Coordinates of C-alpha atoms and ligand atoms in Angstrom, one line a residue:
M144 CA -80.9 -93.7 36.8
T145 CA -82.2 -93.6 32.5
A146 CA -80.7 -96.8 30.9
R147 CA -78.7 -96.3 28.3
R148 CA -79.6 -95.3 24.7
I149 CA -79.3 -98.5 22.4
M150 CA -77.1 -97.3 19.4
Q151 CA -77.3 -100.7 17.2
S152 CA -78.7 -104.0 16.9
D153 CA -75.9 -106.4 17.7
Y154 CA -78.6 -109.1 16.6
M155 CA -78.9 -107.5 13.2
H156 CA -75.5 -107.1 12.7
W157 CA -74.7 -110.5 13.5
A158 CA -78.1 -111.6 11.2
K159 CA -75.6 -109.9 8.3
F160 CA -72.9 -110.9 8.7
K161 CA -72.4 -114.2 10.3
A162 CA -70.4 -117.3 8.1
P163 CA -72.3 -118.7 6.2
V164 CA -73.0 -122.8 6.6
R165 CA -74.2 -125.4 4.0
Y166 CA -77.5 -125.9 6.1
A167 CA -78.7 -122.7 7.8
L168 CA -81.5 -123.2 10.2
T169 CA -81.2 -119.3 11.0
G170 CA -83.2 -118.1 8.3
S171 CA -86.6 -116.7 8.0
E172 CA -87.2 -115.4 4.9
V173 CA -88.4 -118.0 2.1
A174 CA -86.0 -118.4 -0.9
H175 CA -85.3 -115.0 -2.4
F176 CA -87.5 -115.0 -5.6
R177 CA -86.1 -114.1 -9.3
M178 CA -87.8 -110.9 -10.4
D179 CA -86.8 -112.1 -14.1
R180 CA -89.2 -114.7 -13.6
L181 CA -92.0 -111.7 -14.2
P182 CA -93.2 -110.6 -17.3
W183 CA -91.6 -106.7 -17.8
T184 CA -89.1 -105.0 -19.7
I185 CA -86.4 -102.2 -18.5
A186 CA -89.3 -99.9 -19.3
D187 CA -91.6 -100.8 -17.0
L188 CA -89.1 -99.3 -14.7
D189 CA -89.3 -96.4 -16.0
L190 CA -85.8 -95.0 -16.0
D191 CA -85.8 -90.6 -16.0
G192 CA -84.3 -90.5 -12.9
A193 CA -87.4 -88.8 -11.3
S194 CA -88.6 -89.4 -7.7
H195 CA -92.2 -90.0 -6.8
P196 CA -93.6 -88.6 -3.8
R197 CA -96.2 -90.9 -2.0
Y198 CA -96.0 -92.8 -5.4
P199 CA -100.0 -93.6 -6.0
A200 CA -99.6 -97.1 -8.0
L201 CA -97.8 -98.9 -5.0
R202 CA -99.8 -97.4 -2.2
E203 CA -103.0 -98.5 -4.2
A204 CA -101.2 -101.9 -4.5
I205 CA -100.6 -102.4 -0.7
A206 CA -103.9 -100.8 0.4
N207 CA -106.2 -103.3 -1.9
H208 CA -103.2 -106.2 -0.7
A209 CA -104.0 -105.3 3.0
G210 CA -108.1 -104.3 2.3
V211 CA -107.7 -100.7 4.0
R212 CA -108.1 -97.3 2.1
V213 CA -105.0 -95.8 0.7
E214 CA -104.9 -93.3 2.8
Q215 CA -103.8 -95.3 5.9
V216 CA -101.1 -96.6 3.9
V217 CA -97.1 -95.5 4.4
A218 CA -94.5 -96.3 2.6
A219 CA -91.0 -97.1 4.2
D220 CA -88.2 -98.9 3.4
G221 CA -88.8 -102.7 4.7
T222 CA -90.8 -103.5 8.2
S223 CA -87.7 -102.0 9.7
M224 CA -88.1 -98.9 8.6
A225 CA -91.8 -98.8 9.1
N226 CA -91.2 -100.0 12.6
F227 CA -88.8 -96.8 13.2
V228 CA -91.0 -94.4 11.3
A229 CA -94.5 -95.6 13.2
M230 CA -92.6 -95.7 16.8
A231 CA -90.9 -92.2 16.0
A232 CA -94.3 -90.6 15.2
L233 CA -95.8 -92.2 18.0
I234 CA -93.0 -92.1 21.1
R235 CA -91.8 -88.8 22.9
P236 CA -88.3 -89.4 24.9
G237 CA -89.6 -90.7 28.0
D238 CA -92.9 -92.2 27.2
E239 CA -93.2 -95.6 29.0
V240 CA -93.4 -98.2 26.2
L241 CA -94.5 -101.7 27.0
I242 CA -93.0 -104.7 24.9
E243 CA -93.1 -108.2 24.5
F244 CA -90.5 -110.3 26.1
P245 CA -89.0 -112.6 23.9
T246 CA -89.3 -109.6 21.1
Y247 CA -87.4 -109.0 17.7
D248 CA -83.6 -107.5 19.0
P249 CA -84.2 -103.6 16.7
V250 CA -87.6 -103.4 17.6
L251 CA -86.5 -103.1 21.4
G252 CA -83.3 -100.8 19.9
A253 CA -85.2 -98.7 17.9
A254 CA -87.7 -97.7 21.2
S255 CA -84.7 -97.2 23.1
F256 CA -83.1 -94.8 20.3
L257 CA -86.3 -93.0 20.6
G258 CA -86.0 -92.1 23.9
A259 CA -88.8 -94.6 25.1
D260 CA -89.0 -96.0 29.3
I261 CA -89.3 -99.2 28.3
R262 CA -91.3 -102.2 30.1
R263 CA -92.2 -105.6 29.1
F264 CA -94.6 -108.1 29.3
E265 CA -94.0 -111.8 29.0
R266 CA -94.7 -114.1 26.7
K267 CA -94.4 -117.3 28.2
H268 CA -93.0 -120.4 26.9
E269 CA -95.4 -122.9 29.0
D270 CA -98.0 -120.8 27.4
A271 CA -97.0 -122.0 23.8
F272 CA -95.7 -117.8 24.1
R273 CA -99.4 -116.7 23.5
L274 CA -100.4 -113.1 23.9
D275 CA -102.3 -112.8 26.6
P276 CA -104.1 -109.5 27.6
A277 CA -104.4 -110.5 31.5
V278 CA -99.9 -110.1 31.6
V279 CA -100.1 -107.1 29.1
E280 CA -102.7 -105.5 31.7
A281 CA -100.4 -106.5 34.6
A282 CA -97.7 -104.8 33.0
M283 CA -99.2 -101.2 31.9
T284 CA -99.9 -98.1 33.7
E285 CA -101.6 -94.7 33.1
R286 CA -98.2 -93.9 31.6
T287 CA -98.5 -96.5 28.8
R288 CA -98.4 -94.9 25.7
L289 CA -97.1 -97.8 23.3
I290 CA -97.8 -101.4 23.5
V291 CA -95.5 -103.1 20.6
L292 CA -95.8 -106.4 19.3
T293 CA -95.0 -109.2 17.0
N294 CA -97.4 -111.2 14.9
L295 CA -96.7 -113.7 14.2
H296 CA -94.6 -113.9 17.2
N297 CA -90.9 -113.7 16.6
P298 CA -89.2 -116.0 17.9
S299 CA -92.2 -118.6 18.4
G300 CA -94.5 -118.6 15.8
N301 CA -97.8 -118.1 17.7
L302 CA -100.2 -116.0 15.8
A303 CA -102.4 -114.1 18.5
S304 CA -105.9 -114.7 17.8
E305 CA -108.2 -111.6 17.4
E306 CA -110.1 -111.9 20.5
D307 CA -106.7 -111.3 22.3
L308 CA -105.5 -108.2 20.0
R309 CA -109.0 -106.9 20.7
A310 CA -108.4 -106.9 24.3
V311 CA -105.3 -105.5 24.3
G312 CA -106.4 -103.2 22.3
E313 CA -109.5 -102.0 25.0
L314 CA -106.6 -101.9 27.4
A315 CA -104.5 -99.2 25.6
A316 CA -107.7 -97.1 24.4
R317 CA -108.4 -97.2 27.9
V318 CA -105.2 -95.0 28.7
G319 CA -104.7 -93.6 25.5
A320 CA -102.5 -95.6 24.1
R321 CA -101.7 -97.2 20.8
V322 CA -101.1 -100.6 19.7
L323 CA -97.7 -101.5 17.2
I324 CA -97.8 -104.7 15.6
D325 CA -95.0 -105.8 13.4
E326 CA -97.2 -108.4 11.1
V327 CA -93.8 -109.1 8.5
Y328 CA -94.7 -113.1 8.8
I329 CA -98.4 -112.5 9.4
D330 CA -99.2 -113.7 5.4
A331 CA -97.9 -117.1 6.6
A332 CA -100.5 -117.7 9.1
V333 CA -102.7 -120.7 8.7
P334 CA -105.1 -120.0 7.5
P335 CA -104.5 -116.4 6.2
R336 CA -105.4 -113.5 8.7
R337 CA -106.1 -110.3 8.0
S338 CA -103.7 -107.3 9.5
A339 CA -105.1 -106.3 13.0
A340 CA -105.1 -102.7 11.3
H341 CA -109.1 -103.9 10.5
L342 CA -109.6 -104.5 14.2
G343 CA -109.5 -100.2 15.1
S344 CA -107.7 -97.0 15.3
E345 CA -106.0 -97.8 18.0
F346 CA -103.8 -100.4 15.7
V347 CA -100.8 -99.5 13.5
T348 CA -99.1 -102.3 11.8
T349 CA -96.1 -102.5 9.9
N350 CA -95.5 -105.6 6.8
S351 CA -93.2 -106.1 3.8
L352 CA -92.5 -108.1 0.8
T353 CA -89.8 -110.2 3.0
K354 CA -89.9 -112.9 4.4
V355 CA -93.4 -114.5 2.8
Y356 CA -92.4 -113.3 -0.8
G357 CA -88.7 -113.4 -0.4
L358 CA -87.6 -110.2 -2.0
S359 CA -86.3 -108.4 0.9
G360 CA -84.2 -106.8 -1.4
L361 CA -86.9 -104.6 -2.4
R362 CA -87.2 -103.0 0.7
C363 CA -90.7 -103.0 0.1
G364 CA -92.3 -101.8 3.5
W365 CA -95.3 -100.4 4.5
I366 CA -97.4 -99.2 7.7
L367 CA -101.0 -99.4 8.0
A368 CA -102.6 -96.7 10.4
E369 CA -105.5 -94.3 10.6
P370 CA -105.5 -91.6 8.2
E371 CA -104.2 -88.7 10.4
L372 CA -101.5 -90.9 12.0
A373 CA -100.3 -92.1 8.5
E374 CA -100.2 -88.6 7.5
R375 CA -97.7 -87.4 10.4
M376 CA -95.7 -90.9 9.3
W377 CA -95.3 -89.7 6.0
R378 CA -94.2 -85.9 7.1
L379 CA -91.8 -87.4 9.3
N380 CA -90.5 -89.7 6.3
D381 CA -89.5 -86.0 5.0
L382 CA -86.7 -85.9 7.7
F383 CA -85.8 -89.4 7.2
G384 CA -86.0 -90.8 3.6
V385 CA -87.7 -88.1 1.9
N386 CA -88.8 -90.8 -1.3
Q387 CA -88.3 -94.2 -1.8
A388 CA -86.0 -95.8 -4.8
H389 CA -88.2 -95.3 -7.5
Q390 CA -87.4 -98.0 -9.5
A391 CA -87.8 -100.6 -6.1
E392 CA -91.2 -99.0 -6.0
R393 CA -92.0 -99.8 -9.6
L394 CA -90.3 -103.3 -9.4
A395 CA -92.7 -103.7 -5.9
C396 CA -95.9 -102.9 -7.8
I397 CA -94.8 -105.7 -10.4
A398 CA -94.7 -108.0 -7.7
F399 CA -98.1 -106.9 -6.2
A400 CA -99.2 -107.6 -9.9
H401 CA -98.0 -111.4 -9.6
L402 CA -98.4 -111.9 -5.8
E403 CA -100.0 -115.4 -6.3
E404 CA -97.0 -116.5 -8.5
V405 CA -94.3 -114.5 -6.3
A406 CA -95.5 -116.6 -3.1
G407 CA -95.8 -120.0 -4.9
G408 CA -95.5 -123.1 -3.1
N409 CA -94.2 -121.2 -0.1
A410 CA -97.0 -122.4 1.8
A411 CA -96.5 -125.8 1.0
L412 CA -93.0 -126.2 1.6
L413 CA -93.5 -123.9 5.0
E414 CA -96.6 -126.7 6.3
R415 CA -93.8 -129.8 5.3
N416 CA -91.5 -128.5 7.0
R417 CA -93.4 -127.7 10.2
T418 CA -94.5 -131.3 10.3
A419 CA -91.2 -132.2 10.0
F420 CA -89.6 -130.0 12.6
N421 CA -93.2 -131.1 15.0
A422 CA -92.0 -135.0 14.3
F423 CA -88.5 -134.1 14.8
V424 CA -89.4 -132.4 18.0
A425 CA -91.9 -135.5 19.6
G426 CA -89.2 -137.8 18.8
R427 CA -86.7 -135.9 21.4
S428 CA -86.6 -135.8 25.1
D429 CA -84.0 -132.8 25.7
L430 CA -86.5 -130.1 23.1
E431 CA -89.7 -128.8 24.1
C432 CA -91.8 -126.8 21.8
A433 CA -95.9 -126.2 21.2
P434 CA -96.0 -127.6 17.3
A435 CA -95.3 -125.6 15.4
E436 CA -98.7 -124.5 13.1
H437 CA -98.0 -121.5 11.5
G438 CA -95.0 -119.7 10.3
I439 CA -91.2 -119.1 10.0
T440 CA -89.7 -119.6 12.7
A441 CA -90.4 -121.5 16.2
F442 CA -88.0 -121.3 19.8
P443 CA -87.9 -124.9 21.2
R444 CA -86.4 -124.8 25.0
W445 CA -83.5 -127.3 25.2
N446 CA -82.8 -128.7 28.9
G447 CA -79.0 -128.2 28.3
S448 CA -77.9 -125.0 29.6
D449 CA -76.7 -122.0 27.3
T450 CA -77.9 -123.2 23.5
Q451 CA -75.0 -121.1 22.2
A452 CA -73.3 -124.3 22.9
I453 CA -75.4 -126.4 19.7
D454 CA -74.8 -123.4 17.4
D455 CA -71.1 -122.9 18.1
L456 CA -70.8 -127.2 17.4
L457 CA -73.4 -127.2 14.8
R458 CA -71.1 -124.7 12.9
E459 CA -68.1 -126.6 13.9
R460 CA -68.8 -130.0 12.9
Y461 CA -72.3 -129.9 11.0
D462 CA -71.8 -127.0 8.4
A463 CA -75.3 -125.8 9.9
S464 CA -76.8 -123.2 12.1
V465 CA -79.6 -122.5 14.9
V466 CA -79.9 -118.6 16.4
A467 CA -79.1 -119.2 20.0
G468 CA -82.1 -117.8 22.4
R469 CA -79.3 -115.2 24.2
W470 CA -80.4 -112.9 21.0
F471 CA -84.0 -113.1 22.2
E472 CA -82.9 -112.6 25.7
M473 CA -83.6 -116.3 26.0
P474 CA -80.5 -118.6 26.6
K475 CA -81.8 -122.0 27.2
H476 CA -84.6 -121.8 23.9
F477 CA -83.0 -121.7 20.0
R478 CA -85.1 -120.5 16.9
V479 CA -85.4 -122.7 13.8
G480 CA -86.5 -121.2 10.8
F481 CA -88.3 -123.3 8.4
A482 CA -87.0 -121.4 4.6
L483 CA -85.0 -124.1 3.9
P484 CA -86.0 -126.7 0.8
G485 CA -87.4 -129.9 1.7
D486 CA -84.5 -132.0 1.2
D487 CA -82.2 -129.3 2.8
F488 CA -84.3 -128.8 5.9
D489 CA -84.9 -132.8 6.8
E490 CA -80.8 -132.8 6.3
A491 CA -80.2 -129.5 8.5
L492 CA -82.6 -131.2 11.3
N493 CA -80.6 -134.8 10.9
R494 CA -77.7 -132.5 11.7
L495 CA -78.8 -130.6 14.4
G496 CA -80.1 -134.0 15.9
A497 CA -76.4 -135.5 15.9
A498 CA -75.1 -132.2 17.8
L499 CA -78.0 -132.3 20.5
D500 CA -76.8 -136.1 20.9
E501 CA -73.1 -135.3 21.3
L502 CA -74.1 -132.5 23.6
M503 CA -76.1 -134.7 25.8
Ligands
LIG915 C1 -90.0 -109.4 13.2 C2 -89.6 -108.7 12.2 N1 -89.5 -107.4 11.4 C3 -89.1 -107.1 10.6 C4 -87.9 -107.8 10.0 C5 -87.0 -107.4 8.9 O1 -88.0 -107.0 7.3 P1 -87.5 -106.2 6.4 O2 -87.0 -106.8 5.4 O3 -89.0 -106.0 5.9 O4 -87.2 -104.7 7.3 C6 -87.6 -109.2 10.6 C7 -86.6 -109.9 10.0 O5 -86.1 -110.8 10.6 C8 -88.3 -109.6 11.8 O6 -88.2 -110.8 12.2

């Protein structure tokens, strides 16, 4: 029996339209960056109405940022569309696609929508959600065409080592498959980590200015792939979006030119909040979580039952929230985001602690 083709992401719908709360630990994007903090004028947006296929200035800015050749860069509307375009170029209906478990829901949805025959490989809580090439190998078959993962891992924030990534790349190469890595959180690795696009032509990576730079509204996303594949993706884009919104492309170039200022104190804030979170977990016998070392999210396990109860109670009585683990197919876990300003983050943890005490 073939699995039902997924036509939506219930997780993304929830993430967009959930009721707002004051102390939201659900967020996985740093505070939005106001573009009017940078020196530019309306003339820089070139409002003549023209579109600019494969806008060279932006392609170059992305290539410089990632340290790759311009021919390897494909622009897309956010990492979301980048993932979709990459998969659309790499998957034919019926192809076997191996996707990490747990993962970010729209990745599964896009593969299903494209008619993939989806298999999973596990990233285990007991192993701090590490990418384990032996587990990937055990789940692979001769028919595997694509291996999909997130790095940093969403939800856990685990950073895969280059050694493990290379090992997965070698497994893929053995059967003529590729490895697609959503790297939307990679610039929050400590210390910074280069894209897996540098590790070989079997790797295809996606990223954007969303999570680490607070510019989700620009929808500045990209794919890095070897040039022949990148060309196929550009040609696919002629079916989907044709061109990007040009004023957004211009704003993205301005952001790239001032990226240090855009990133500002984000790394320090995330470090501070991870430290506070690690101390919080260490003080609780009902939570288990490997210390958060990278990124914007962690995925602790609760010793109660379904963590939806935590989110329900936080919303009802504490004006706070977490992402219940059911959204990542692991209902005993929940996701915490580190993006709140320090004082708010501490207060959000206080409230989470109070809710957990109540549920004990
Ligand atoms: C792993 C992952 N990829 C992509 C996205 C969406 O990013 P973008 O705004 O660049 O489309 C998210 C947002 O939650 C994410 O967690």
